[in-house]
Amino acid sequence: MPRSLRISLLLLPSGLLMAVFVYGLIRLIGSSLIVDGTLDFTYYEAIFSRSDYVAMLGRTLRIAAMTTFFSLLLGFPTAYYVARYRGNRNILLLLIIFPWLVSIVVRSYGWVVILGPRGLINGVLTWTGVVERPLKLMYNDFGVILGLVHVLLPFMIIAILSVLMQIPRTLEEASMSLGGRPAHSFRTVLLPLAMPGVLTGITLVYLMATGAIVTPLLLGGLGDTMLGTEIFQEVMHFFDYPKAAALATVLLVTALAVVLPIQLLERWLSARLSDGGAL
Amino acid sequence: MPLTSSSDQPILQIDSVTKSFDGTIAVNDVTLDVVEGEFVTLLGPSGCGKSTLLRMLAGFETPTSGRILMRGRDMSRLPAYDRDIGLVFQNLALFPHLNVYDNVAFGLRARKRTEGLDSKVRDVLSLVGLDGFEKRRTGQISGGQRQRVALARSLVTSPDVLLLDEPLSALDLKLRRQLQVELKRIQRETGITFIFVTHDQEEALSMSDRIAVMQAGQVEQFSTAVETYHHPRTRFVAQFVGETNLLEGQVTAKSGGDVTLRVVGVDQPMTLPAPADLSANTGDTVAISIRPEHMRVGPSECPALTGTVVSHSFSGATVTYALDSAAGPMLAQTPFQTGQGHPFAPGHQVRLSWPIANVTVIPA
């Protein structure tokens, strides 16, 4: 058996998995498009004619974007700190991955204990008399974004960290010795080199935030759900599979519309960098 | 920049600088003055503190005590980007996302000195022999060319001082020799003060105006290349810079600036000029250093030692003998006369002698 064939045998298990996945995806899209054997956009028309669904789509994309933004804002400095840490980096890595040992439900519910009307923050604030009535810290976008950032931040950190670890410290020192102030060094050396990791992190966090179910369910308001939660409810409560499929397809297409260009950009950047040769 | 200062005005003063990391002393009370336009080498084995000293000059480490002055101004605590000092890194640290031109232009852009940027970049690229390489990526050029890019990148801002941290150590011997010559040329042409770090004593001798030999965080000797080789002041310098024969001797008399020594196995006492800082008194032991090329093999009226040839090796112009003697193993390098063959075979007993002028007394 030729070597290439033998090696491609290794792909068989993942190939089977992919086949099932692609089959499911085709069936999903199919069931939202084909009604009684003919192509029919009824479900899509129904979705886009309802202003509450359009608003929900907008909110989903907005919350995903905000979540990604804040994850990046918190994740980059953390990743940089870990990458340049002189001591035992493994302890820091463990701390970053640690939340993954706890289920998303528990972690999201933890925020209820902190943010809820009778939660920790409101308890302290009303007890000390800073506010008379509890602040609305959850069951709104703020709660959802906070919860999602908490859940998804490790993905951002790990994605950026893996790239930062490849950037020798001497490159930053070289910039400094050439007169580059910290902001200049960051903008012209560190950020361009870290960009592939940043884009990977953005992709991961954005995708997971658009499809989030549990966190918006626990921390979001009743009136303003996210698309993922809505799909979950259509399937689990109303058994309306074609509608759920149509919503899922809309979610998929909007997510791809953002992610694909980012992926292409990352591909291009990575190629440019590896072309630059050894660091 | 205007050359207002007189030529021997120190451009850089390292004043009792000490650096310790968590109680470990890396640089111990180093004082050096570097004159403008000089090529100074910090020479020493790895771990001697030369790289730490360089990093303090560059601004990446702060001295634990002591001061670093540039043109008389204390810059010990100035960040790297506020110092007018270039640095060529051991691993070069070229920016992989930029092409040759943008790597070289980096310093001018960072310092916002973009006026005439293009001609400055092209001038310095032609100085290092890289015309036409502007658009190349740093991964597409050879090791020697990458070296030149690193040099051009640090030179383009015309720094007061250029630091070079073993920049040639990764190159093969032939390329290294070639770049040594070129570095000297570039240093002469630009007039920039170079501080070069290396562990290679040959490299240090061939390139430097002055050499600071370092060991265990301290400068053992700071003198011209010739002085360092011919008048080593410590045992370490004598052994680290070039090959040498070290003999133990006992001081039998001291008068004026001279000492008289008896060396085990040597038939006559020697009277030699003593170094000013020699504190040994009559009866104390000192060492003397004699370079192999100053050893004469054969009959002589000078103080002499009897040795047995152990082996010889021929290297074109010279023959080097390894010998055994009452004073320990010796090396003697003698000019090779054509048509003679090896005059002394292993096992042969010979007389080893040396002109008194070529003997250096070293505190034991």
Tab-separated table of N, CA and C in Angstrom, chain B residues 105-252:
chain	number	residue	atom	x	y	z
B	105	ALA	N	14.612	50.851	8.217
B	105	ALA	CA	13.963	52.154	8.429
B	105	ALA	C	13.310	52.256	9.809
B	106	PHE	N	13.195	51.124	10.498
B	106	PHE	CA	12.431	51.080	11.752
B	106	PHE	C	12.872	52.152	12.759
B	107	GLY	N	14.182	52.238	12.974
B	107	GLY	CA	14.704	53.159	13.985
B	107	GLY	C	14.404	54.617	13.658
B	108	LEU	N	14.516	54.975	12.378
B	108	LEU	CA	14.239	56.355	11.972
B	108	LEU	C	12.769	56.684	12.167
B	109	ARG	N	11.907	55.706	11.839
B	109	ARG	CA	10.466	55.931	12.001
B	109	ARG	C	10.102	56.005	13.474
B	110	ALA	N	10.698	55.104	14.284
B	110	ALA	CA	10.385	55.083	15.720
B	110	ALA	C	10.797	56.396	16.375
B	111	ARG	N	11.921	56.971	15.891
B	111	ARG	CA	12.386	58.238	16.468
B	111	ARG	C	11.823	59.429	15.717
B	112	LYS	N	10.889	59.155	14.798
B	112	LYS	CA	10.234	60.212	14.021
B	112	LYS	C	11.256	61.099	13.299
B	113	ARG	N	12.318	60.457	12.779
B	113	ARG	CA	13.299	61.214	11.999
B	113	ARG	C	13.144	60.800	10.542
B	114	THR	N	11.960	61.108	10.000
B	114	THR	CA	11.642	60.586	8.672
B	114	THR	C	12.157	61.486	7.549
B	115	GLU	N	12.744	62.610	7.900
B	115	GLU	CA	13.270	63.490	6.856
B	115	GLU	C	14.484	62.828	6.199
B	116	GLY	N	14.433	62.684	4.898
B	116	GLY	CA	15.527	62.033	4.181
B	116	GLY	C	15.671	60.563	4.494
B	117	LEU	N	14.580	59.962	4.957
B	117	LEU	CA	14.610	58.560	5.391
B	117	LEU	C	15.103	57.642	4.290
B	118	ASP	N	14.540	57.855	3.092
B	118	ASP	CA	14.856	56.932	2.006
B	118	ASP	C	16.352	56.927	1.678
B	119	SER	N	16.944	58.114	1.597
B	119	SER	CA	18.362	58.146	1.218
B	119	SER	C	19.223	57.604	2.355
B	120	LYS	N	18.817	57.855	3.614
B	120	LYS	CA	19.593	57.312	4.739
B	120	LYS	C	19.579	55.786	4.719
B	121	VAL	N	18.385	55.231	4.483
B	121	VAL	CA	18.274	53.773	4.464
B	121	VAL	C	19.125	53.192	3.342
B	122	ARG	N	19.036	53.819	2.163
B	122	ARG	CA	19.806	53.299	1.022
B	122	ARG	C	21.306	53.462	1.237
B	123	ASP	N	21.717	54.563	1.857
B	123	ASP	CA	23.143	54.772	2.134
B	123	ASP	C	23.686	53.686	3.047
B	124	VAL	N	22.929	53.414	4.138
B	124	VAL	CA	23.454	52.457	5.106
B	124	VAL	C	23.408	51.044	4.521
B	125	LEU	N	22.430	50.764	3.673
B	125	LEU	CA	22.383	49.449	3.023
B	125	LEU	C	23.578	49.276	2.088
B	126	SER	N	23.976	50.363	1.433
B	126	SER	CA	25.122	50.218	0.549
B	126	SER	C	26.414	50.162	1.367
B	127	LEU	N	26.414	50.811	2.540
B	127	LEU	CA	27.586	50.719	3.434
B	127	LEU	C	27.857	49.270	3.842
B	128	VAL	N	26.784	48.516	4.100
B	128	VAL	CA	26.973	47.124	4.520
B	128	VAL	C	26.926	46.161	3.330
B	129	GLY	N	26.857	46.724	2.122
B	129	GLY	CA	26.915	45.890	0.925
B	129	GLY	C	25.630	45.155	0.603
B	130	LEU	N	24.496	45.804	0.846
B	130	LEU	CA	23.220	45.138	0.576
B	130	LEU	C	22.359	45.939	-0.405
B	131	ASP	N	22.984	46.619	-1.368
B	131	ASP	CA	22.175	47.334	-2.358
B	131	ASP	C	21.321	46.328	-3.103
B	132	GLY	N	20.102	46.726	-3.378
B	132	GLY	CA	19.223	45.847	-4.154
B	132	GLY	C	18.499	44.806	-3.326
B	133	PHE	N	18.738	44.787	-2.027
B	133	PHE	CA	18.060	43.801	-1.177
B	133	PHE	C	16.843	44.392	-0.461
B	134	GLU	N	16.495	45.647	-0.795
B	134	GLU	CA	15.461	46.376	-0.051
B	134	GLU	C	14.182	45.588	0.131
B	135	LYS	N	13.708	44.953	-0.941
B	135	LYS	CA	12.379	44.336	-0.894
B	135	LYS	C	12.412	42.890	-0.412
B	136	ARG	N	13.618	42.364	-0.150
B	136	ARG	CA	13.705	40.970	0.290
B	136	ARG	C	13.137	40.828	1.695
B	137	ARG	N	12.554	39.678	1.949
B	137	ARG	CA	12.100	39.377	3.298
B	137	ARG	C	13.277	38.787	4.065
B	138	THR	N	13.266	38.942	5.387
B	138	THR	CA	14.436	38.540	6.164
B	138	THR	C	14.634	37.033	6.139
B	139	GLY	N	13.577	36.271	5.774
B	139	GLY	CA	13.713	34.823	5.701
B	139	GLY	C	14.310	34.356	4.384
B	140	GLN	N	14.440	35.287	3.442
B	140	GLN	CA	14.881	34.879	2.108
B	140	GLN	C	16.347	35.192	1.850
B	141	ILE	N	17.088	35.591	2.906
B	141	ILE	CA	18.484	35.948	2.694
B	141	ILE	C	19.366	35.081	3.580
B	142	SER	N	20.654	35.060	3.277
B	142	SER	CA	21.578	34.162	3.978
B	142	SER	C	21.929	34.705	5.363
B	143	GLY	N	22.583	33.860	6.166
B	143	GLY	CA	22.974	34.251	7.522
B	143	GLY	C	23.849	35.495	7.544
B	144	GLY	N	24.822	35.552	6.639
B	144	GLY	CA	25.715	36.702	6.589
B	144	GLY	C	24.973	37.971	6.203
B	145	GLN	N	24.005	37.817	5.301
B	145	GLN	CA	23.222	38.984	4.873
B	145	GLN	C	22.307	39.466	5.994
B	146	ARG	N	21.762	38.501	6.756
B	146	ARG	CA	20.913	38.878	7.891
B	146	ARG	C	21.726	39.679	8.907
B	147	GLN	N	22.988	39.231	9.069
B	147	GLN	CA	23.923	39.927	9.932
B	147	GLN	C	24.081	41.385	9.514
B	148	ARG	N	24.209	41.583	8.213
B	148	ARG	CA	24.401	42.932	7.683
B	148	ARG	C	23.148	43.775	7.870
B	149	VAL	N	21.979	43.133	7.734
B	149	VAL	CA	20.728	43.879	7.941
B	149	VAL	C	20.667	44.359	9.395
B	150	ALA	N	21.022	43.458	10.325
B	150	ALA	CA	20.992	43.818	11.741
B	150	ALA	C	21.932	44.991	12.007
B	151	LEU	N	23.093	44.957	11.369
B	151	LEU	CA	24.064	46.023	11.555
B	151	LEU	C	23.539	47.335	10.972
B	152	ALA	N	22.999	47.244	9.754
B	152	ALA	CA	22.472	48.440	9.087
B	152	ALA	C	21.333	49.047	9.904
B	153	ARG	N	20.491	48.185	10.459
B	153	ARG	CA	19.343	48.652	11.236
B	153	ARG	C	19.799	49.468	12.449
B	154	SER	N	20.909	49.038	13.077
B	154	SER	CA	21.380	49.763	14.259
B	154	SER	C	22.210	50.987	13.893
B	155	LEU	N	22.773	50.984	12.684
B	155	LEU	CA	23.645	52.100	12.301
B	155	LEU	C	22.871	53.272	11.726
B	156	VAL	N	21.676	53.030	11.207
B	156	VAL	CA	20.987	54.039	10.408
B	156	VAL	C	20.657	55.284	11.224
B	157	THR	N	20.481	55.134	12.528
B	157	THR	CA	20.164	56.301	13.362
B	157	THR	C	21.433	57.007	13.850
B	158	SER	N	22.596	56.581	13.357
B	158	SER	CA	23.901	57.076	13.813
B	158	SER	C	23.951	57.228	15.331
B	159	PRO	N	23.905	56.107	16.058
B	159	PRO	CA	23.944	56.186	17.516
B	159	PRO	C	25.319	56.651	18.000
B	160	ASP	N	25.367	57.175	19.228
B	160	ASP	CA	26.653	57.572	19.813
B	160	ASP	C	27.534	56.354	20.007
B	161	VAL	N	26.889	55.261	20.450
B	161	VAL	CA	27.627	54.038	20.741
B	161	VAL	C	26.854	52.870	20.138
B	162	LEU	N	27.559	51.942	19.522
B	162	LEU	CA	26.913	50.727	19.026
B	162	LEU	C	27.411	49.534	19.832
B	163	LEU	N	26.463	48.808	20.422
B	163	LEU	CA	26.801	47.610	21.185
B	163	LEU	C	26.590	46.401	20.291
B	164	LEU	N	27.519	45.454	20.341
B	164	LEU	CA	27.364	44.242	19.534
B	164	LEU	C	27.547	43.030	20.440
B	165	ASP	N	26.490	42.235	20.556
B	165	ASP	CA	26.493	41.108	21.493
B	165	ASP	C	26.793	39.810	20.750
B	166	GLU	N	28.056	39.431	20.673
B	166	GLU	CA	28.500	38.227	19.971
B	166	GLU	C	27.778	38.038	18.645
B	167	PRO	N	27.754	39.054	17.794
B	167	PRO	CA	26.921	38.955	16.589
B	167	PRO	C	27.442	37.939	15.589
B	168	LEU	N	28.712	37.555	15.701
B	168	LEU	CA	29.283	36.674	14.680
B	168	LEU	C	29.329	35.217	15.113
B	169	SER	N	28.873	34.942	16.342
B	169	SER	CA	29.106	33.610	16.901
B	169	SER	C	28.369	32.502	16.161
B	170	ALA	N	27.292	32.851	15.439
B	170	ALA	CA	26.525	31.802	14.771
B	170	ALA	C	27.053	31.488	13.371
B	171	LEU	N	28.052	32.237	12.929
B	171	LEU	CA	28.508	32.073	11.547
B	171	LEU	C	29.694	31.123	11.453
B	172	ASP	N	29.905	30.540	10.269
B	172	ASP	CA	31.059	29.670	10.115
B	172	ASP	C	32.334	30.510	10.020
B	173	LEU	N	33.458	29.838	10.231
B	173	LEU	CA	34.730	30.526	10.432
B	173	LEU	C	35.077	31.499	9.310
B	174	LYS	N	34.882	31.053	8.070
B	174	LYS	CA	35.299	31.865	6.936
B	174	LYS	C	34.475	33.159	6.861
B	175	LEU	N	33.160	32.989	7.034
B	175	LEU	CA	32.261	34.137	6.989
B	175	LEU	C	32.545	35.066	8.157
B	176	ARG	N	32.910	34.462	9.290
B	176	ARG	CA	33.191	35.260	10.480
B	176	ARG	C	34.407	36.157	10.238
B	177	ARG	N	35.462	35.565	9.678
B	177	ARG	CA	36.673	36.345	9.374
B	177	ARG	C	36.346	37.516	8.450
B	178	GLN	N	35.539	37.200	7.432
B	178	GLN	CA	35.190	38.204	6.442
B	178	GLN	C	34.411	39.351	7.093
B	179	LEU	N	33.468	38.993	7.965
B	179	LEU	CA	32.654	40.028	8.598
B	179	LEU	C	33.436	40.804	9.659
B	180	GLN	N	34.422	40.146	10.279
B	180	GLN	CA	35.276	40.865	11.224
B	180	GLN	C	35.964	42.032	10.529
B	181	VAL	N	36.523	41.733	9.355
B	181	VAL	CA	37.213	42.762	8.589
B	181	VAL	C	36.244	43.873	8.216
B	182	GLU	N	35.030	43.446	7.819
B	182	GLU	CA	34.064	44.443	7.392
B	182	GLU	C	33.547	45.301	8.534
B	183	LEU	N	33.382	44.670	9.689
B	183	LEU	CA	32.953	45.422	10.868
B	183	LEU	C	33.967	46.510	11.184
B	184	LYS	N	35.251	46.151	11.108
B	184	LYS	CA	36.298	47.132	11.369
B	184	LYS	C	36.222	48.282	10.368
B	185	ARG	N	36.022	47.916	9.109
B	185	ARG	CA	35.943	48.942	8.065
B	185	ARG	C	34.777	49.896	8.338
B	186	ILE	N	33.618	49.287	8.648
B	186	ILE	CA	32.424	50.095	8.883
B	186	ILE	C	32.618	50.992	10.103
B	187	GLN	N	33.276	50.443	11.116
B	187	GLN	CA	33.515	51.237	12.317
B	187	GLN	C	34.419	52.432	11.984
B	188	ARG	N	35.427	52.171	11.174
B	188	ARG	CA	36.338	53.256	10.781
B	188	ARG	C	35.603	54.295	9.955
B	189	GLU	N	34.796	53.825	9.006
B	189	GLU	CA	34.128	54.761	8.102
B	189	GLU	C	33.084	55.613	8.802
B	190	THR	N	32.373	55.014	9.763
B	190	THR	CA	31.312	55.771	10.426
B	190	THR	C	31.830	56.543	11.633
B	191	GLY	N	32.966	56.109	12.186
B	191	GLY	CA	33.510	56.772	13.367
B	191	GLY	C	32.696	56.539	14.621
B	192	ILE	N	31.766	55.589	14.578
B	192	ILE	CA	30.920	55.306	15.733
B	192	ILE	C	31.697	54.444	16.735
B	193	THR	N	31.505	54.741	18.007
B	193	THR	CA	32.141	53.958	19.060
B	193	THR	C	31.491	52.581	19.124
B	194	PHE	N	32.312	51.530	19.026
B	194	PHE	CA	31.779	50.164	19.064
B	194	PHE	C	32.134	49.515	20.395
B	195	ILE	N	31.170	48.872	21.012
B	195	ILE	CA	31.469	48.008	22.161
B	195	ILE	C	31.013	46.611	21.789
B	196	PHE	N	32.000	45.737	21.676
B	196	PHE	CA	31.792	44.430	21.068
B	196	PHE	C	31.984	43.376	22.143
B	197	VAL	N	31.033	42.477	22.254
B	197	VAL	CA	31.141	41.412	23.257
B	197	VAL	C	31.497	40.110	22.560
B	198	THR	N	32.486	39.414	23.072
B	198	THR	CA	32.823	38.111	22.489
B	198	THR	C	33.514	37.231	23.521
B	199	HIS	N	33.498	35.928	23.268
B	199	HIS	CA	34.281	35.028	24.103
B	199	HIS	C	35.484	34.508	23.318
B	200	ASP	N	35.619	35.024	22.089
B	200	ASP	CA	36.660	34.542	21.186
B	200	ASP	C	37.853	35.490	21.268
B	201	GLN	N	38.960	35.028	21.882
B	201	GLN	CA	40.088	35.923	22.112
B	201	GLN	C	40.776	36.348	20.817
B	202	GLU	N	40.759	35.477	19.810
B	202	GLU	CA	41.375	35.858	18.538
B	202	GLU	C	40.614	37.005	17.898
B	203	GLU	N	39.278	36.882	17.954
B	203	GLU	CA	38.414	37.921	17.411
B	203	GLU	C	38.700	39.237	18.136
B	204	ALA	N	38.804	39.149	19.477
B	204	ALA	CA	39.063	40.343	20.276
B	204	ALA	C	40.388	40.975	19.889
B	205	LEU	N	41.436	40.162	19.762
B	205	LEU	CA	42.761	40.694	19.458
B	205	LEU	C	42.791	41.336	18.080
B	206	SER	N	42.120	40.711	17.120
B	206	SER	CA	42.238	41.207	15.749
B	206	SER	C	41.410	42.467	15.511
B	207	MET	N	40.360	42.683	16.302
B	207	MET	CA	39.479	43.807	15.996
B	207	MET	C	39.638	45.018	16.902
B	208	SER	N	40.040	44.799	18.151
B	208	SER	CA	39.850	45.841	19.153
B	208	SER	C	40.963	46.869	19.212
B	209	ASP	N	40.571	48.098	19.586
B	209	ASP	CA	41.562	49.067	20.036
B	209	ASP	C	41.937	48.713	21.469
B	210	ARG	N	40.922	48.541	22.302
B	210	ARG	CA	41.189	48.115	23.682
B	210	ARG	C	40.279	46.945	24.044
B	211	ILE	N	40.790	46.119	24.936
B	211	ILE	CA	40.059	44.924	25.361
B	211	ILE	C	39.868	44.988	26.874
B	212	ALA	N	38.629	44.744	27.307
B	212	ALA	CA	38.386	44.572	28.740
B	212	ALA	C	38.165	43.084	28.965
B	213	VAL	N	39.129	42.449	29.618
B	213	VAL	CA	38.998	41.015	29.878
B	213	VAL	C	38.214	40.853	31.172
B	214	MET	N	37.110	40.112	31.095
B	214	MET	CA	36.240	39.972	32.262
B	214	MET	C	36.216	38.537	32.749
B	215	GLN	N	36.119	38.425	34.082
B	215	GLN	CA	35.936	37.112	34.685
B	215	GLN	C	35.180	37.288	35.985
B	216	ALA	N	34.226	36.427	36.225
B	216	ALA	CA	33.442	36.437	37.462
B	216	ALA	C	32.928	37.838	37.796
B	217	GLY	N	32.413	38.526	36.771
B	217	GLY	CA	31.772	39.816	37.010
B	217	GLY	C	32.726	40.986	37.123
B	218	GLN	N	34.021	40.729	37.038
B	218	GLN	CA	34.977	41.824	37.199
B	218	GLN	C	35.833	41.988	35.964
B	219	VAL	N	36.333	43.234	35.779
B	219	VAL	CA	37.277	43.475	34.693
B	219	VAL	C	38.667	43.184	35.230
B	220	GLU	N	39.325	42.189	34.661
B	220	GLU	CA	40.648	41.801	35.133
B	220	GLU	C	41.714	42.720	34.561
B	221	GLN	N	41.485	43.160	33.336
B	221	GLN	CA	42.472	44.020	32.686
B	221	GLN	C	41.781	44.792	31.579
B	222	PHE	N	42.101	46.079	31.464
B	222	PHE	CA	41.550	46.886	30.387
B	222	PHE	C	42.714	47.601	29.731
B	223	SER	N	43.112	47.116	28.560
B	223	SER	CA	44.287	47.684	27.904
B	223	SER	C	44.204	47.421	26.411
B	224	THR	N	45.160	47.986	25.666
B	224	THR	CA	45.160	47.784	24.216
B	224	THR	C	45.372	46.302	23.920
B	225	ALA	N	45.017	45.914	22.698
B	225	ALA	CA	45.138	44.507	22.319
B	225	ALA	C	46.586	44.024	22.498
B	226	VAL	N	47.548	44.856	22.056
B	226	VAL	CA	48.961	44.468	22.147
B	226	VAL	C	49.377	44.321	23.605
B	227	GLU	N	48.996	45.308	24.411
B	227	GLU	CA	49.327	45.288	25.839
B	227	GLU	C	48.713	44.058	26.520
B	228	THR	N	47.470	43.770	26.178
B	228	THR	CA	46.775	42.647	26.803
B	228	THR	C	47.491	41.339	26.492
B	229	TYR	N	47.966	41.227	25.258
B	229	TYR	CA	48.626	39.989	24.866
B	229	TYR	C	50.033	39.905	25.457
B	230	HIS	N	50.776	40.988	25.375
B	230	HIS	CA	52.184	40.920	25.775
B	230	HIS	C	52.427	41.186	27.244
B	231	HIS	N	51.500	41.902	27.891
B	231	HIS	CA	51.685	42.166	29.315
B	231	HIS	C	50.429	41.854	30.108
B	232	PRO	N	50.041	40.595	30.110
B	232	PRO	CA	48.870	40.232	30.912
B	232	PRO	C	49.150	40.530	32.376
B	233	ARG	N	48.150	41.075	33.080
B	233	ARG	CA	48.400	41.457	34.462
B	233	ARG	C	47.894	40.419	35.459
B	234	THR	N	47.083	39.485	34.986
B	234	THR	CA	46.652	38.418	35.901
B	234	THR	C	46.847	37.073	35.213
B	235	ARG	N	46.875	36.059	36.044
B	235	ARG	CA	46.995	34.688	35.577
B	235	ARG	C	45.869	34.361	34.579
B	236	PHE	N	44.643	34.816	34.921
B	236	PHE	CA	43.497	34.529	34.058
B	236	PHE	C	43.690	35.141	32.670
B	237	VAL	N	44.098	36.414	32.634
B	237	VAL	CA	44.274	37.090	31.344
B	237	VAL	C	45.355	36.380	30.537
B	238	ALA	N	46.461	36.027	31.215
B	238	ALA	CA	47.562	35.347	30.512
B	238	ALA	C	47.079	34.060	29.868
B	239	GLN	N	46.227	33.320	30.584
B	239	GLN	CA	45.796	32.030	30.056
B	239	GLN	C	44.631	32.139	29.072
B	240	PHE	N	43.761	33.157	29.297
B	240	PHE	CA	42.571	33.258	28.436
B	240	PHE	C	42.908	33.880	27.087
B	241	VAL	N	43.795	34.862	27.083
B	241	VAL	CA	44.154	35.536	25.834
B	241	VAL	C	45.400	34.884	25.260
B	242	GLY	N	45.213	34.046	24.276
B	242	GLY	CA	46.328	33.362	23.652
B	242	GLY	C	46.836	32.214	24.506
B	243	GLU	N	47.823	31.474	23.940
B	243	GLU	CA	48.442	30.377	24.681
B	243	GLU	C	49.623	30.933	25.450
B	244	THR	N	49.909	30.355	26.598
B	244	THR	CA	51.081	30.835	27.321
B	244	THR	C	51.678	29.728	28.177
B	245	ASN	N	52.934	29.959	28.586
B	245	ASN	CA	53.599	29.095	29.551
B	245	ASN	C	53.656	29.841	30.867
B	246	LEU	N	53.073	29.258	31.904
B	246	LEU	CA	53.119	29.899	33.214
B	246	LEU	C	54.091	29.123	34.091
B	247	LEU	N	55.081	29.831	34.656
B	247	LEU	CA	56.055	29.190	35.533
B	247	LEU	C	55.967	29.826	36.910
B	248	GLU	N	56.128	28.989	37.942
B	248	GLU	CA	56.106	29.507	39.306
B	248	GLU	C	57.526	29.904	39.709
B	249	GLY	N	57.665	31.087	40.330
B	249	GLY	CA	58.994	31.524	40.760
B	249	GLY	C	58.950	32.112	42.157
B	250	GLN	N	60.128	32.116	42.792
B	250	GLN	CA	60.209	32.662	44.140
B	250	GLN	C	61.028	33.947	44.098
B	251	VAL	N	60.530	34.996	44.749
B	251	VAL	CA	61.238	36.273	44.749
B	251	VAL	C	62.437	36.140	45.685
B	252	THR	N	63.622	36.380	45.138
B	252	THR	CA	64.820	36.304	45.994
B	252	THR	C	65.326	37.692	46.334
